[in-house]
Coordinates of C-alpha atoms in Angstrom, one line a residue:
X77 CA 0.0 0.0 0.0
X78 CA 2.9 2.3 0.6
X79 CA 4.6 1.6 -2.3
X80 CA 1.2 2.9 -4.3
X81 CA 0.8 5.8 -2.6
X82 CA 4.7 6.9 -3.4
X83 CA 3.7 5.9 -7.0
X84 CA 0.6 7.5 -7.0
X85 CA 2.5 10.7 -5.4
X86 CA 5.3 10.5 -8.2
X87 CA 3.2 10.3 -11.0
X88 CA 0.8 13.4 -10.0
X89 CA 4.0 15.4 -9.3
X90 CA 5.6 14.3 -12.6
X91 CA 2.0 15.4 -14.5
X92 CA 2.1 18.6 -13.1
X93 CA 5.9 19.4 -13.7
X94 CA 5.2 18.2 -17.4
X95 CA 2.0 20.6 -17.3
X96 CA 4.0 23.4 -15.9
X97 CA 7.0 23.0 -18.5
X98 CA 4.3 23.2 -21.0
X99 CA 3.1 26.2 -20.4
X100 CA 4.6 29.1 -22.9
X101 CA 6.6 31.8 -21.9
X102 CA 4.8 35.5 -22.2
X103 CA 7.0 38.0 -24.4
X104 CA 5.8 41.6 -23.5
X105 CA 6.1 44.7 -25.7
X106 CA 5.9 47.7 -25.0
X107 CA 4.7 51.2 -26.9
X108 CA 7.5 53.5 -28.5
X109 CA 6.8 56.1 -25.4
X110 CA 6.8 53.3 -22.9
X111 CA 8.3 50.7 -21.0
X112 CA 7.3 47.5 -18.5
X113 CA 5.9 50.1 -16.8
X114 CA 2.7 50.0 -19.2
X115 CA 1.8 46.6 -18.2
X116 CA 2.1 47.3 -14.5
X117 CA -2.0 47.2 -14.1
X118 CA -2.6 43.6 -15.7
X119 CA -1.4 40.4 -13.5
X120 CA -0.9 36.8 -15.7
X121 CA -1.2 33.7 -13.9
X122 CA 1.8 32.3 -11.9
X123 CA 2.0 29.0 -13.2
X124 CA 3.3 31.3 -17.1
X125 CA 6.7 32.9 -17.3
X126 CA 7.0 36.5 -18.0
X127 CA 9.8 38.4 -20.0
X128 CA 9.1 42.4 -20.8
X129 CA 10.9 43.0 -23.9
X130 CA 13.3 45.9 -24.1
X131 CA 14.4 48.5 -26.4
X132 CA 17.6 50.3 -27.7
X133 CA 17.7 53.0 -29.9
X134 CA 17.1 51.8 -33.2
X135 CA 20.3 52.2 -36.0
X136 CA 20.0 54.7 -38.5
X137 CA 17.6 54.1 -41.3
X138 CA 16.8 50.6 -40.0
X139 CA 13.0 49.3 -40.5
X140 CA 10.6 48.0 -38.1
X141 CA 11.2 45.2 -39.7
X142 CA 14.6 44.9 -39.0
X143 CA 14.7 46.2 -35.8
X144 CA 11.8 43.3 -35.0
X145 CA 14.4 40.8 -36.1
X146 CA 17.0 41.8 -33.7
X147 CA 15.0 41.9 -30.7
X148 CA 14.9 38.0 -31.2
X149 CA 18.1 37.9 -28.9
X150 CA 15.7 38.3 -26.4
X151 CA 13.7 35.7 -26.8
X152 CA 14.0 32.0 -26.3
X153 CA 12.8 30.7 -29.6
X154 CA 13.2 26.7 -28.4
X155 CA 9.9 26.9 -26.0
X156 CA 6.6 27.7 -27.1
X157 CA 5.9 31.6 -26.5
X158 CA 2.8 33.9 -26.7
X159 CA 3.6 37.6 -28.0
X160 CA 1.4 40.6 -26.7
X161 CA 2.5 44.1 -28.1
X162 CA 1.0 47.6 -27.0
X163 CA 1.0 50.4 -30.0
X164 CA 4.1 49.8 -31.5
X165 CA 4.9 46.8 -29.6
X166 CA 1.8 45.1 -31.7
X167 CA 3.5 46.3 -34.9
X168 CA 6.9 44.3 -33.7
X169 CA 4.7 41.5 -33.0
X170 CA 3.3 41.5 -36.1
X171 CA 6.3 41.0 -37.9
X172 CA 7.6 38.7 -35.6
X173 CA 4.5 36.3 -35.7
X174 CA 5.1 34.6 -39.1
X175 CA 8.6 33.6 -38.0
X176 CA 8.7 32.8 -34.9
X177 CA 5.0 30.9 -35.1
X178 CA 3.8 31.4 -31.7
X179 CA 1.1 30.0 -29.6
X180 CA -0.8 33.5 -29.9
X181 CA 0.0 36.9 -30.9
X182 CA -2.2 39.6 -29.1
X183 CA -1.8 43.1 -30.1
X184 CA -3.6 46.0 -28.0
X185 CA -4.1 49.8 -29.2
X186 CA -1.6 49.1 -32.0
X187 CA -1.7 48.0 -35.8
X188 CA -1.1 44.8 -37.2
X189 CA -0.4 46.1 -40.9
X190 CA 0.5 49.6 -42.7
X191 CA -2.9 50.0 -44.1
X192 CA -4.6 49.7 -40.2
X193 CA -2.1 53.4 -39.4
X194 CA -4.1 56.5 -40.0
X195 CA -3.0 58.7 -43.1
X196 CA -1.2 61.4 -41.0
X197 CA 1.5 58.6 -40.1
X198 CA 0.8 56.8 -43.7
X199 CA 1.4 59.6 -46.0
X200 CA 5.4 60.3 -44.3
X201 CA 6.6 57.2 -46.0
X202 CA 6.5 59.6 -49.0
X203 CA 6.6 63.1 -47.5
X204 CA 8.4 62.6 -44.2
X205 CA 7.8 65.8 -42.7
X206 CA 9.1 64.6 -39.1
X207 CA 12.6 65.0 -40.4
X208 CA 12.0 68.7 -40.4
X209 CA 12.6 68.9 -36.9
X210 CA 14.9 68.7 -34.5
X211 CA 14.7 65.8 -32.4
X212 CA 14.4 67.2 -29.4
X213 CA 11.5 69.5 -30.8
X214 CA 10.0 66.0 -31.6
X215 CA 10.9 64.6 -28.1
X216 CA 9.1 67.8 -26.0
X217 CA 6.2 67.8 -28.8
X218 CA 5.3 64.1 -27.7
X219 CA 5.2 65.3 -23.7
X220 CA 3.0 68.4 -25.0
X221 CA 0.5 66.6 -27.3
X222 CA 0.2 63.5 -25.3
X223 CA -2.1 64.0 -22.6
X224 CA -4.2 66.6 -24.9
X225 CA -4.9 63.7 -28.0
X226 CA -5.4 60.9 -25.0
X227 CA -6.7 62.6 -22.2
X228 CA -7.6 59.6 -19.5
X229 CA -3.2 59.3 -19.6
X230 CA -3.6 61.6 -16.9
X231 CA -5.3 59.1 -14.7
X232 CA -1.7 57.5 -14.2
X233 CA -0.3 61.4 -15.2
X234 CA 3.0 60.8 -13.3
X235 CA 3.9 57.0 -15.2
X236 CA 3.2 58.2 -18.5
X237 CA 5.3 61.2 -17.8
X238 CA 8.0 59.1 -16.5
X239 CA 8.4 57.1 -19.2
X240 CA 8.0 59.4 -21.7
X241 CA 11.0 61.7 -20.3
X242 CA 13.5 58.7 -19.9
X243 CA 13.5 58.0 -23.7
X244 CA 16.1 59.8 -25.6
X245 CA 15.4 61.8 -28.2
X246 CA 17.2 60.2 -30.7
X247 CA 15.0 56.7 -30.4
X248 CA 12.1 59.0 -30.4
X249 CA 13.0 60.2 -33.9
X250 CA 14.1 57.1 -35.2
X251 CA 10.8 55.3 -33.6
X252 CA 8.9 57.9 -35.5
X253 CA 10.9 56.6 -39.1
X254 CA 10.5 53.4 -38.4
X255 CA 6.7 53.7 -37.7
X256 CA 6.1 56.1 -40.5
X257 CA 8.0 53.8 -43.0
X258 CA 6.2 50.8 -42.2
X259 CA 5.5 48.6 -45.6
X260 CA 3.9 45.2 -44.0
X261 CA 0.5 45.0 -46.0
X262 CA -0.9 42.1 -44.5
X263 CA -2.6 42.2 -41.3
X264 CA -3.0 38.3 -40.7
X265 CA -6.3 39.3 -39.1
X266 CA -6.8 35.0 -38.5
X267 CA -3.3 34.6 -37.0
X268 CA -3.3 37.9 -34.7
X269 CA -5.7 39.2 -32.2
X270 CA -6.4 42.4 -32.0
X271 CA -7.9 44.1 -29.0
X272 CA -8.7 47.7 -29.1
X273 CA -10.5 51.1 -27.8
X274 CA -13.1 52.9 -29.7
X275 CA -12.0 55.9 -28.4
X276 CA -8.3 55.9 -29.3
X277 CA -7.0 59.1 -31.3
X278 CA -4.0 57.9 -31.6
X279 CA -4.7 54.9 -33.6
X280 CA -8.4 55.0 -34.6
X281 CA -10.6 52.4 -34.5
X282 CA -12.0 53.1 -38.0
X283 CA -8.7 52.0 -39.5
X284 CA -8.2 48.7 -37.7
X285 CA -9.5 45.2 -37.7
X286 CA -10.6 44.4 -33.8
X287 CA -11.3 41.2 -32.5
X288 CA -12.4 42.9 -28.9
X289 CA -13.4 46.1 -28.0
X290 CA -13.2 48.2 -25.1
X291 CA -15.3 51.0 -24.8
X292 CA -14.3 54.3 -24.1
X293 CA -10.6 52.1 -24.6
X294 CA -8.1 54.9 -25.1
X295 CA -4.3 54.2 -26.5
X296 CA -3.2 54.4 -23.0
X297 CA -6.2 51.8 -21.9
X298 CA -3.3 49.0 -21.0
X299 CA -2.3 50.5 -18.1
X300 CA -6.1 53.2 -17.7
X301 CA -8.0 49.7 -18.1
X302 CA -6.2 47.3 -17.0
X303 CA -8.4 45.1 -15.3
X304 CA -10.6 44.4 -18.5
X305 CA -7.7 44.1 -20.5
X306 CA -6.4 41.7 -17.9
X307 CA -9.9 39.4 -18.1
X308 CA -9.6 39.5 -22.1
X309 CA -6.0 38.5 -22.2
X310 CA -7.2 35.3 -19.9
X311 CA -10.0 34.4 -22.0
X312 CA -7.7 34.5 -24.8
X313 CA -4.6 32.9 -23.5
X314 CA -6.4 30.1 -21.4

């Protein structure tokens, strides 16, 4: 009888180590104005590993879909992994997804494909006014216009700031090319799940293809909303 109880014990421990190792790891992007920071509001079960990804300032000249490709240093591509991008985090996602196959591929307040940005960002592929300015006009002109084009940022006022100011200017500008330049046409709308706010100026719902919906969902609604993001982002991954 002992003997089957130690088996019994063993084999129930085994199945749930096997469960455990089976569970993918959660690759976290954040927005060009962001950090970890911006997923502080959403909690992921325990049992799934978590790695926020991080960025450098981009080369000169390089695309998105470059600078996609060499953030896969980050990330162990020999486990199974679920991607979940904010703004332009989706957009790295997006181009990451067809190569690196993942279990899932959430993107939130972003765009999974050039023709999802709105014209003002589309049309600077061709007439880039950005690289007018200076880039630390560009740097103190996203602080400014911020808060006034998404307004409930300033119900976490002081994170937003904070991240905002400890980018540098240069990866500001850069970001901004990268963005701007974008040429992926297809949105995979089967392969990538889109959740998003209908009332997000930044990237309007009008031009995007949303699996989920969050009313009054802003741009900043991933850390001004967390909780219902949280609840859609279990339903999705489990």
């Amino acid at each position: 009888m002992r003997r089957l109880q130690i088996c019994i014990t063993l084999f129930v421990c085994l199945a749930a180590s096997v469960t455990f190792a089976q569970k993918p790891t959660i690759y976290l992007f954040p927005g060009q104005g962001s950090d970890y920071r911006i997923f502080d509001s959403i909690q992921f079960d325990s049992s799934y590993s978590v790695v926020h990804i991080t960025y450098e300032i981009p080369p000169q000249g390089i695309s998105l879909r470059d600078y996609a490709y060499s953030l896969i240093s980050q990330i162990d591509t020999s486990k199974p992994l679920i991607l979940i991008g904010v703004s332009m985090g989706g957009m790295i996602c997006s181009e990451l997804s067809p190569i690196l196959h993942p279990n899932k591929t959430i993107v939130i307040s972003s765009a999974a494909c050039r023709n999802e940005l709105p014209f003002r960002y589309r049309f600077q592929k061709y007439f880039p006014l950005y690289k007018i300015f200076p880039k630390h006009l560009l740097y103190w002109g996203a602080l400014v216009i911020q808060p006034i084009v998404e307004p409930d940022r300033n119900v976490c006022k002081t994170t937003f700031k904070t991240m905002l100011r400890e980018k540098d200017p240069i990866y500001i500008k850069r970001t901004i090319g990268m963005i701007t330049s974008w040429d992926k046409d297809s949105c995979d709308t089967l392969s990538i799940i889109h959740i998003h706010g209908n009332n997000d100026h930044t990237l309007p719902i009008r031009n995007v293809y949303a699996h989920y919906t969050i009313e009054n969902g802003s741009h900043m609604m991933t850390l001004t909303r967390g909780v219902e993001i949280e609840v859609l982002l279990q339903k999705i991954i489990n």
